[in-house]
PDB file of C-alpha atoms in Angstrom:
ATOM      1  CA  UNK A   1       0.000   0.000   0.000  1.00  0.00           C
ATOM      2  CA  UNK A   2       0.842   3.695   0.120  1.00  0.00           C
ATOM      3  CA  UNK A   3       2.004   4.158  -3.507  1.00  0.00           C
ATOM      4  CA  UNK A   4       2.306   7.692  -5.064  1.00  0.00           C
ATOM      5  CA  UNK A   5       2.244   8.092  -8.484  1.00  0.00           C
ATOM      6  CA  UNK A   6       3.813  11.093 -10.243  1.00  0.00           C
ATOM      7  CA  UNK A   7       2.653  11.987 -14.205  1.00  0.00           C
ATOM      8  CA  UNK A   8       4.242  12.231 -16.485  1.00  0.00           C
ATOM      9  CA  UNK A   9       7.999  10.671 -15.787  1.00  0.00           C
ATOM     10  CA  UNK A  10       9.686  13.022 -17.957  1.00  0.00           C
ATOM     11  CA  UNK A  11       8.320  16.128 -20.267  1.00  0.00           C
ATOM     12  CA  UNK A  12      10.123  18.554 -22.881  1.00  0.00           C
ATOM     13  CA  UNK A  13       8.688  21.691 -23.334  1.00  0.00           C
ATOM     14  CA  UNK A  14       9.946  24.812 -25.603  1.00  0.00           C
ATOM     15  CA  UNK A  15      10.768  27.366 -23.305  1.00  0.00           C
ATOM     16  CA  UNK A  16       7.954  29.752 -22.946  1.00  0.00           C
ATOM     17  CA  UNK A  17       5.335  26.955 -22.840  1.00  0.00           C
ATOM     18  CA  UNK A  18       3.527  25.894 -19.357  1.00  0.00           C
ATOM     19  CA  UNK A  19       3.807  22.108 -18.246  1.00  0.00           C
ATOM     20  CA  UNK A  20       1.818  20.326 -15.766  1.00  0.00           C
ATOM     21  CA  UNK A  21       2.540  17.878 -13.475  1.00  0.00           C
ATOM     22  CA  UNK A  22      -0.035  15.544 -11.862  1.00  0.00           C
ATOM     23  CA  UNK A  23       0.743  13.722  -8.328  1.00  0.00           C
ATOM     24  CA  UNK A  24      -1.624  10.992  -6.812  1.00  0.00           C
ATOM     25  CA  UNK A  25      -1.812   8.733  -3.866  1.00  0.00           C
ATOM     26  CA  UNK A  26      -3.351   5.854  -5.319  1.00  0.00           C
ATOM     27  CA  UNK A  27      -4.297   4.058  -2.551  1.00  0.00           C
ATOM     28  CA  UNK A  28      -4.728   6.333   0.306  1.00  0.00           C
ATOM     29  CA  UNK A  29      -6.394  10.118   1.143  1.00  0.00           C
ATOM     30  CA  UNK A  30      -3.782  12.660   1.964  1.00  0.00           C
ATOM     31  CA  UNK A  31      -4.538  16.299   2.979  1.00  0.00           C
ATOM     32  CA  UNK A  32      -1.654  17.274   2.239  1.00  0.00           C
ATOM     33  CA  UNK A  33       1.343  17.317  -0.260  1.00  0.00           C
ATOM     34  CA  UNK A  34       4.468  18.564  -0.744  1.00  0.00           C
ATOM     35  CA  UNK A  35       6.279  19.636  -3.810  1.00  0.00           C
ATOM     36  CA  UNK A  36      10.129  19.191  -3.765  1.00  0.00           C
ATOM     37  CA  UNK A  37      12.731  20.214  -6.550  1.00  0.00           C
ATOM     38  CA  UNK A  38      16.306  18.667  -7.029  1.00  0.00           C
ATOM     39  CA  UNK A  39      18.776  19.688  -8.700  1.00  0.00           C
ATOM     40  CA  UNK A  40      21.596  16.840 -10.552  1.00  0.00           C
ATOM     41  CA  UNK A  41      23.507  15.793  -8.034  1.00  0.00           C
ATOM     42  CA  UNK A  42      21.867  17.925  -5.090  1.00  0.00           C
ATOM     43  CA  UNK A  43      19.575  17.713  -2.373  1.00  0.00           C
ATOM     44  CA  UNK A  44      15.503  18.098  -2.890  1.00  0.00           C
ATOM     45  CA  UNK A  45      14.763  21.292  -1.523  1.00  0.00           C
ATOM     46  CA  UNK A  46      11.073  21.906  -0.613  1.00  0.00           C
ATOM     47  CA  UNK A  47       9.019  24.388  -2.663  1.00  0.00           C
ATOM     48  CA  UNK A  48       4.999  24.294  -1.042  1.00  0.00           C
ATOM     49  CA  UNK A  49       2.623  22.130   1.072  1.00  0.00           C
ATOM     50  CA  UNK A  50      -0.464  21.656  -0.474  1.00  0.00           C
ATOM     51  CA  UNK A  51      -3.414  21.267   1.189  1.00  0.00           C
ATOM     52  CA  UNK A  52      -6.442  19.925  -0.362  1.00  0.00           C
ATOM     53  CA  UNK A  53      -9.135  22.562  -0.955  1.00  0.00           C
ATOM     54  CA  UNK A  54      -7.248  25.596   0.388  1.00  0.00           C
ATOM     55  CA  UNK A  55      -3.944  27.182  -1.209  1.00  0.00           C
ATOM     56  CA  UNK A  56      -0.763  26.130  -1.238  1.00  0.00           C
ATOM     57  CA  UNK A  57       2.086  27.792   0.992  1.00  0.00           C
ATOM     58  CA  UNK A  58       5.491  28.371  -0.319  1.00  0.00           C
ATOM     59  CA  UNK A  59       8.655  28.300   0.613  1.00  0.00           C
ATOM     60  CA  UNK A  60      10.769  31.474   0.502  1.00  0.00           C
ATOM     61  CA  UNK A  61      12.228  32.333  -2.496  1.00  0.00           C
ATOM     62  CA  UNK A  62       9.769  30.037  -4.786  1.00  0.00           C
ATOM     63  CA  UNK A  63       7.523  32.166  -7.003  1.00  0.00           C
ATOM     64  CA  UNK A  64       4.019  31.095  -6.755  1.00  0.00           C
ATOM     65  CA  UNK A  65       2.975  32.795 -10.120  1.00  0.00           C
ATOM     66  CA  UNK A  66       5.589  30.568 -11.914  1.00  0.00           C
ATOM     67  CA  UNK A  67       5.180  27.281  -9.846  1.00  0.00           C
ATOM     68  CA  UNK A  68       1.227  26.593  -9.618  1.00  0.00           C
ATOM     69  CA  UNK A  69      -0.270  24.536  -7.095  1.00  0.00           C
ATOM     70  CA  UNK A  70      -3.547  22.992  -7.025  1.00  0.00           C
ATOM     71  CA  UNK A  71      -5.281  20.608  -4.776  1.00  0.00           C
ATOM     72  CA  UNK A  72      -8.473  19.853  -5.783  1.00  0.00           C
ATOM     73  CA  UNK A  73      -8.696  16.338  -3.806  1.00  0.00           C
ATOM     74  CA  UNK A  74      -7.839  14.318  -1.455  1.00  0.00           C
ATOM     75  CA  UNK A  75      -5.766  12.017  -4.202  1.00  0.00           C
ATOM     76  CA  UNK A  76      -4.305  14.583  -6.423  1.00  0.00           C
ATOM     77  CA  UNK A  77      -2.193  17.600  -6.681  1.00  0.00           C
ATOM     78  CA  UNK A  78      -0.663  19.137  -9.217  1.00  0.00           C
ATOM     79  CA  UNK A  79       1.852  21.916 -10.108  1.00  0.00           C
ATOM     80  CA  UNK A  80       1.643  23.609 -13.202  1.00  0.00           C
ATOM     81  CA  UNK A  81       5.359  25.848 -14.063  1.00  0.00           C
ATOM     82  CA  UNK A  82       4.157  28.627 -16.277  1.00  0.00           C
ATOM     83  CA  UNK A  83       6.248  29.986 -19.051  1.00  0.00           C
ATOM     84  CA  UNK A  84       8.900  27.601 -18.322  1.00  0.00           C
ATOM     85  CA  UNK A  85      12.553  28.662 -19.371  1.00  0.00           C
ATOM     86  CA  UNK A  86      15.245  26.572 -19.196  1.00  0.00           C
ATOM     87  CA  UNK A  87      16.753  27.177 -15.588  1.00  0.00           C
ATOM     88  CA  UNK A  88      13.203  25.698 -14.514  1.00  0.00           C
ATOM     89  CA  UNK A  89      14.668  22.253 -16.075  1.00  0.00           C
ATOM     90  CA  UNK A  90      14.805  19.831 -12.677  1.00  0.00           C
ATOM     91  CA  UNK A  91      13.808  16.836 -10.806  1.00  0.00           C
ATOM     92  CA  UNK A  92      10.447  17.591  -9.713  1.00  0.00           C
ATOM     93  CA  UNK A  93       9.174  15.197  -6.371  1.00  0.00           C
ATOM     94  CA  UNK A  94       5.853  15.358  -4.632  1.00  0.00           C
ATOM     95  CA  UNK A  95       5.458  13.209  -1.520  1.00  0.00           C
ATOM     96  CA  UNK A  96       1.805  12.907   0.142  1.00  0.00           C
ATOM     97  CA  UNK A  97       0.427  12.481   3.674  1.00  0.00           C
ATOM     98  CA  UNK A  98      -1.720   9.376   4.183  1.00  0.00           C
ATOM     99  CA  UNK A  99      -4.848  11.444   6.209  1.00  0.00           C
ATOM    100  CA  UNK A 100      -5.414   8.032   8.303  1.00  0.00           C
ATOM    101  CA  UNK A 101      -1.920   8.444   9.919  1.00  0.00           C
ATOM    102  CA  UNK A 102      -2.852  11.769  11.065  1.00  0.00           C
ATOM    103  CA  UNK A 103      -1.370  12.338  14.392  1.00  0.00           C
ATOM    104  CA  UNK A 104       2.595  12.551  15.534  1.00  0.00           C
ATOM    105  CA  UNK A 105       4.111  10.384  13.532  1.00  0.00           C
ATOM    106  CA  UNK A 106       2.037  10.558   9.881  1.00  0.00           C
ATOM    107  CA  UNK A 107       4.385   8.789   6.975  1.00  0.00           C
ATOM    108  CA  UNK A 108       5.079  10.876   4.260  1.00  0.00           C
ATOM    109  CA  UNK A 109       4.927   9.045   0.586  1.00  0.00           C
ATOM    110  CA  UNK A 110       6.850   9.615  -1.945  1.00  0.00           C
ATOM    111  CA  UNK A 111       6.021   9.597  -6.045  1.00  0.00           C
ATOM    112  CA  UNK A 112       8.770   8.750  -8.582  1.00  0.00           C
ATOM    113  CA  UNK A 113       9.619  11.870  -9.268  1.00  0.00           C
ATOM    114  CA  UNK A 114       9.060  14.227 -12.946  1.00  0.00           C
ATOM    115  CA  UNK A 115      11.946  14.797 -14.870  1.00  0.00           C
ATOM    116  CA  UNK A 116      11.324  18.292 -16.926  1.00  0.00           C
ATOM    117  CA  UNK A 117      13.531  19.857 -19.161  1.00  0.00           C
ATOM    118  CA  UNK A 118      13.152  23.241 -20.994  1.00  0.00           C
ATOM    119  CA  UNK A 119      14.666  23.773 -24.397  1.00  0.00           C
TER     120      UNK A 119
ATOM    121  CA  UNK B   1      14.740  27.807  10.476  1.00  0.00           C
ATOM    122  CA  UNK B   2      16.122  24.229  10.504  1.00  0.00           C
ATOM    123  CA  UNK B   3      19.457  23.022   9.095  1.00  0.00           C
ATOM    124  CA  UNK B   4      20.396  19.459   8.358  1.00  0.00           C
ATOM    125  CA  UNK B   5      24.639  19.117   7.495  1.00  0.00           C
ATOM    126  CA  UNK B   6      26.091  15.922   6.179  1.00  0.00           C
ATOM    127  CA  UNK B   7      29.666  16.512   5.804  1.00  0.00           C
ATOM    128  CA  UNK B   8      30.615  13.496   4.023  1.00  0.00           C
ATOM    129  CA  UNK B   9      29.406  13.762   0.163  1.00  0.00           C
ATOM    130  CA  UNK B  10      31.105  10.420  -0.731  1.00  0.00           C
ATOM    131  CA  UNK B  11      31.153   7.049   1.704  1.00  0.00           C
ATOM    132  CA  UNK B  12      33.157   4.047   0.205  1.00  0.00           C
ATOM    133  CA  UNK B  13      32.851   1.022   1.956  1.00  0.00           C
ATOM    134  CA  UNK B  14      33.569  -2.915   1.382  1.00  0.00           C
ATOM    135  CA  UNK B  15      31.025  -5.506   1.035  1.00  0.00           C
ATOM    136  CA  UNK B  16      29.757  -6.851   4.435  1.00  0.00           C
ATOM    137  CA  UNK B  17      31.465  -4.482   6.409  1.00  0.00           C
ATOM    138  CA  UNK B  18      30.370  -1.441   8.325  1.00  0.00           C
ATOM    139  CA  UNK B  19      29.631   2.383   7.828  1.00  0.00           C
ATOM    140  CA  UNK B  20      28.406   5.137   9.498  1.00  0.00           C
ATOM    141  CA  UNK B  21      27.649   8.129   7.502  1.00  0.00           C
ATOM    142  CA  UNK B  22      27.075  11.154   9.591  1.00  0.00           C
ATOM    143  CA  UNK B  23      24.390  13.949  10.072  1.00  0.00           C
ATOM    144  CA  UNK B  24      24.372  17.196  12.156  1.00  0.00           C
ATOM    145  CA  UNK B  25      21.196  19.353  12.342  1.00  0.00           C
ATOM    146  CA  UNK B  26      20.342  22.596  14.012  1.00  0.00           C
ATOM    147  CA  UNK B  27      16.858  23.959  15.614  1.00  0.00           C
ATOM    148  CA  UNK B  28      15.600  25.388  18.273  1.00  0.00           C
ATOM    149  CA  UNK B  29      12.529  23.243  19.225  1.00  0.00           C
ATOM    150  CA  UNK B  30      12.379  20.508  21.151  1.00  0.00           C
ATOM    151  CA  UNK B  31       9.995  18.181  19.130  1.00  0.00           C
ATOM    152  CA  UNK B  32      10.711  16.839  16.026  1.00  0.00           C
ATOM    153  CA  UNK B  33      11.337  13.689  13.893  1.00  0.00           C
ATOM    154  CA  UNK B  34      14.835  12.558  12.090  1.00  0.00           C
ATOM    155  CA  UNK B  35      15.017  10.432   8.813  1.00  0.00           C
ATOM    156  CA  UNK B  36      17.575   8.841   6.855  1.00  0.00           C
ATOM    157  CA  UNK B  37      16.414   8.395   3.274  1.00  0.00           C
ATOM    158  CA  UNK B  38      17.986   6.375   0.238  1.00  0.00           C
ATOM    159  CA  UNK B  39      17.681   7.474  -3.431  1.00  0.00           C
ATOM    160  CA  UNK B  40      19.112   4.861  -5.895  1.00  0.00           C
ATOM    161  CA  UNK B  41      19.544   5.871  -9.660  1.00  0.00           C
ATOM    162  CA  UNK B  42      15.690   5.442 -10.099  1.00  0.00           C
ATOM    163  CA  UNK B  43      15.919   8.273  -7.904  1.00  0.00           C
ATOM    164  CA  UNK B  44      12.928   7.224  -5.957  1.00  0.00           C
ATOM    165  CA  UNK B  45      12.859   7.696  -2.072  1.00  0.00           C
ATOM    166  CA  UNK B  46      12.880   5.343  -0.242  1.00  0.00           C
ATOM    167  CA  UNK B  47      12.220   5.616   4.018  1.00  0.00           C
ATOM    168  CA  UNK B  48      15.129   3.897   5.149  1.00  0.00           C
ATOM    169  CA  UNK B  49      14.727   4.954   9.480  1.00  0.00           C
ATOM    170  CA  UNK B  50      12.620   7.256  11.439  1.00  0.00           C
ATOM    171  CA  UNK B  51      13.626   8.774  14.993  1.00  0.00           C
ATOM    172  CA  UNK B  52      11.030  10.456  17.345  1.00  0.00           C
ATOM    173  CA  UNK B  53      13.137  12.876  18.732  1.00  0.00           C
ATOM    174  CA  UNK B  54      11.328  12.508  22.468  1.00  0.00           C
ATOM    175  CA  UNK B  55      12.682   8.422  22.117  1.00  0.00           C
ATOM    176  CA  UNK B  56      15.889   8.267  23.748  1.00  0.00           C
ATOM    177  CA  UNK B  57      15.993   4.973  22.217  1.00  0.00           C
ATOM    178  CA  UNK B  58      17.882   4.581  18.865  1.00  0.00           C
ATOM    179  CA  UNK B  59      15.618   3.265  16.036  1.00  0.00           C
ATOM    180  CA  UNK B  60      16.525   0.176  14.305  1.00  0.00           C
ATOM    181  CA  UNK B  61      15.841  -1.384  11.319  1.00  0.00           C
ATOM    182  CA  UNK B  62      17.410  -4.803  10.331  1.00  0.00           C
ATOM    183  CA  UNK B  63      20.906  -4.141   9.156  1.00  0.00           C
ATOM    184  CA  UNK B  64      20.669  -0.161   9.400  1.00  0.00           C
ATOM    185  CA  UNK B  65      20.967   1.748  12.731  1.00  0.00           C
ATOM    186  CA  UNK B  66      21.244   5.296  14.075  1.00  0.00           C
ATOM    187  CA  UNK B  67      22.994   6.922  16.812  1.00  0.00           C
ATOM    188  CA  UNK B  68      20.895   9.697  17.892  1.00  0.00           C
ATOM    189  CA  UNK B  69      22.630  12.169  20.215  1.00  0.00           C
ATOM    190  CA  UNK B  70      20.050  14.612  20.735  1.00  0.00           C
ATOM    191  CA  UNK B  71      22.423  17.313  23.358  1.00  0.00           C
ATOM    192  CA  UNK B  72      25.131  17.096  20.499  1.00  0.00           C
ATOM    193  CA  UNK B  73      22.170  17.498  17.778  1.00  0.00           C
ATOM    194  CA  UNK B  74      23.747  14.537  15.842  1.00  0.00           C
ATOM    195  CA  UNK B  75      22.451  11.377  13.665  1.00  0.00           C
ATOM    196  CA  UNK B  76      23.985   9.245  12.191  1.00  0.00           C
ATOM    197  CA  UNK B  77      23.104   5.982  10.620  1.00  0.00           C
ATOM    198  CA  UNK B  78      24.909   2.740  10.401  1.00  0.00           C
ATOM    199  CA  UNK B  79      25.026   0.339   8.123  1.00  0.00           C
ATOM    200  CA  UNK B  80      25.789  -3.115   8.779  1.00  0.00           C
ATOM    201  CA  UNK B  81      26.913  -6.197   6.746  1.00  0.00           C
ATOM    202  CA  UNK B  82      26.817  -3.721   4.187  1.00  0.00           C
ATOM    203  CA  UNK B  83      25.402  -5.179   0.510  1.00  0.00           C
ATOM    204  CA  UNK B  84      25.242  -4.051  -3.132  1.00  0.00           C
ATOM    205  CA  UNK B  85      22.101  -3.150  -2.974  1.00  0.00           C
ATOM    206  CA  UNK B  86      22.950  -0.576  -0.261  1.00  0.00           C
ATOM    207  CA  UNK B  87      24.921   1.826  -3.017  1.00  0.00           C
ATOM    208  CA  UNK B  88      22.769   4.507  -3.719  1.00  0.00           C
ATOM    209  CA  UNK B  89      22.523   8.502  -1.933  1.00  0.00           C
ATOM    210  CA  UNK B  90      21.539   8.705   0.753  1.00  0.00           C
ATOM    211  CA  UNK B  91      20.117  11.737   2.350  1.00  0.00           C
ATOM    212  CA  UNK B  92      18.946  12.723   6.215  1.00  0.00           C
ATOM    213  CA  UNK B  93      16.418  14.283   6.731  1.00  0.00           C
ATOM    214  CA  UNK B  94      13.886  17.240   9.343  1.00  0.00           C
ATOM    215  CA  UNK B  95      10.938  17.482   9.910  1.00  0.00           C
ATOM    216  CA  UNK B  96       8.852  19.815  12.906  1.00  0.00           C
ATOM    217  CA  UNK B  97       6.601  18.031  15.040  1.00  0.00           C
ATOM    218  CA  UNK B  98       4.362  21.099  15.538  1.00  0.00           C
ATOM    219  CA  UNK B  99       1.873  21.867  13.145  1.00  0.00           C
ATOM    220  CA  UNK B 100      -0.172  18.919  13.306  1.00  0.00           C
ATOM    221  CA  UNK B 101       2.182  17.618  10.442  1.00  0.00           C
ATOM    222  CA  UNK B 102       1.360  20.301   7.718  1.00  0.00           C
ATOM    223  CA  UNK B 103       5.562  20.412   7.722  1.00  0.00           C
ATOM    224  CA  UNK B 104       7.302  19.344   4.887  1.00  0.00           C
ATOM    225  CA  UNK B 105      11.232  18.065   4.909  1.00  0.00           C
ATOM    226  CA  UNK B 106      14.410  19.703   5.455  1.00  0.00           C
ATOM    227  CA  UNK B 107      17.181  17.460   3.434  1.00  0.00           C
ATOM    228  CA  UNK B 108      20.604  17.345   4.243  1.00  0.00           C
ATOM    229  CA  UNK B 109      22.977  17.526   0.720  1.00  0.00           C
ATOM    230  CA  UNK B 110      23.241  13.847   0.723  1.00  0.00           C
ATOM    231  CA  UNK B 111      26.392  11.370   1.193  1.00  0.00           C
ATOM    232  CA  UNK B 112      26.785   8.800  -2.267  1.00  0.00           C
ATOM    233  CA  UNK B 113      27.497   5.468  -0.761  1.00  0.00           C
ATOM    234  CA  UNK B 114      29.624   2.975  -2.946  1.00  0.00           C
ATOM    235  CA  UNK B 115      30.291  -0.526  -2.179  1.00  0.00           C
ATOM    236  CA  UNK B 116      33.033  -1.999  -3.289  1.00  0.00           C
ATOM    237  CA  UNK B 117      32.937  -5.844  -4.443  1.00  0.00           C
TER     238      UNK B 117
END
């Protein structure tokens, strides 16, 4: 159980263009998620929690006009980057809380991550 | 805010034998929970140990360990009997215990374990 899926695996998009990415908890709820962003060879570095029905919070520093976050149920998220350019290429990883650990110690899930590159 | 240091970005180590790889963090609460994660070249994560931060027990897991010194703000993880399978990045990891666990993760920049035939 617990499985997070992350769609697609890997985009290209011309540079200017907006891409979406979808992440889902397949076989849990989760009222929250979190969008993380890694660089090659670096650490993922959280950009917003998102929290089903209400907006998403973001970290300092990441532009919530470019990075778009919607959660419009309890299984999905996504984040939509808007007129991408090419220093938005990255590792994009969304990990989900499963609502029936809620509590102290909740698990957090992690999805297979998006691979995006800008040209 | 919360810092998470791991000072050793490459850990080389022999089949079946032992290694620690090393993690320092800073905050100021009191609460929280410690992780180490592993990221093979699929570069999915993978939960490899969880520490409540109010245990004074270590957490264990089979062949992997930590050594949680909570004064000295230090955990580190241990590896034993160490296996191929084990070679991947691994990072540790912060998370607040306040908030009713709307916190995401603070990552540390990772240490790339090899194992070595």
């Amino acid at each position: 159980g617990a499985v997070v899926s992350q769609h697609p695996s890997r985009v290209i998009c011309k540079s200017g263009t907006s891409v979406k990415i979808e992440c889902r908890s397949l076989d849990f709820q989760a009222t929250t998620m979190f969008w993380y962003r890694q660089f090659p060879k670096q650490s993922l570095m959280l950009m917003a929690t998102s929290n089903e029905g209400s907006k998403a919070t973001y970290e300092q520093g990441v532009e919530k006009d470019k990075f778009l976050i919607n959660h419009a149920s309890l299984t999905l998220s996504t984040l939509t980057v808007t007129s991408a350019h090419p220093e938005d290429s990255s590792f994009y990883i969304c990990s989900a809380r499963d609502l029936a650990g809620a509590g102290r110690s909740y698990e957090q899930y992690f999805g297979p991550g998006t691979r995006l590159t800008v040209t | 805010a919360q810092t998470v240091t791991q000072s050793q970005p490459e850990m080389s180590v022999q089949e079946a034998e032992t290694v620690t790889l090393s993690c320092t963090y800073d905050t100021s609460e009191s609460d929280y929970y410690l992780f180490w994660y592993k990221q093979p070249p699929s570069r999915q994560m993978i939960l490899v140990i969880r520490q409540e931060a109010y245990k004074q027990q270590n957490a264990t897991e089979n062949r992997f360990s930590v050594n949680f010194q909570k004064a000295a703000k230090s955990f580190s993880l241990k590896i034993s009997d160490s296996q191929l399978g084990d070679a991947a990045m691994y990072f540790c990891a912060y998370r607040s215990a306040r908030g009713g666990g709307a916190d995401g993760l603070t990552f540390g920049k990772g240490t790339h374990l090899i194992i070595q035939p």
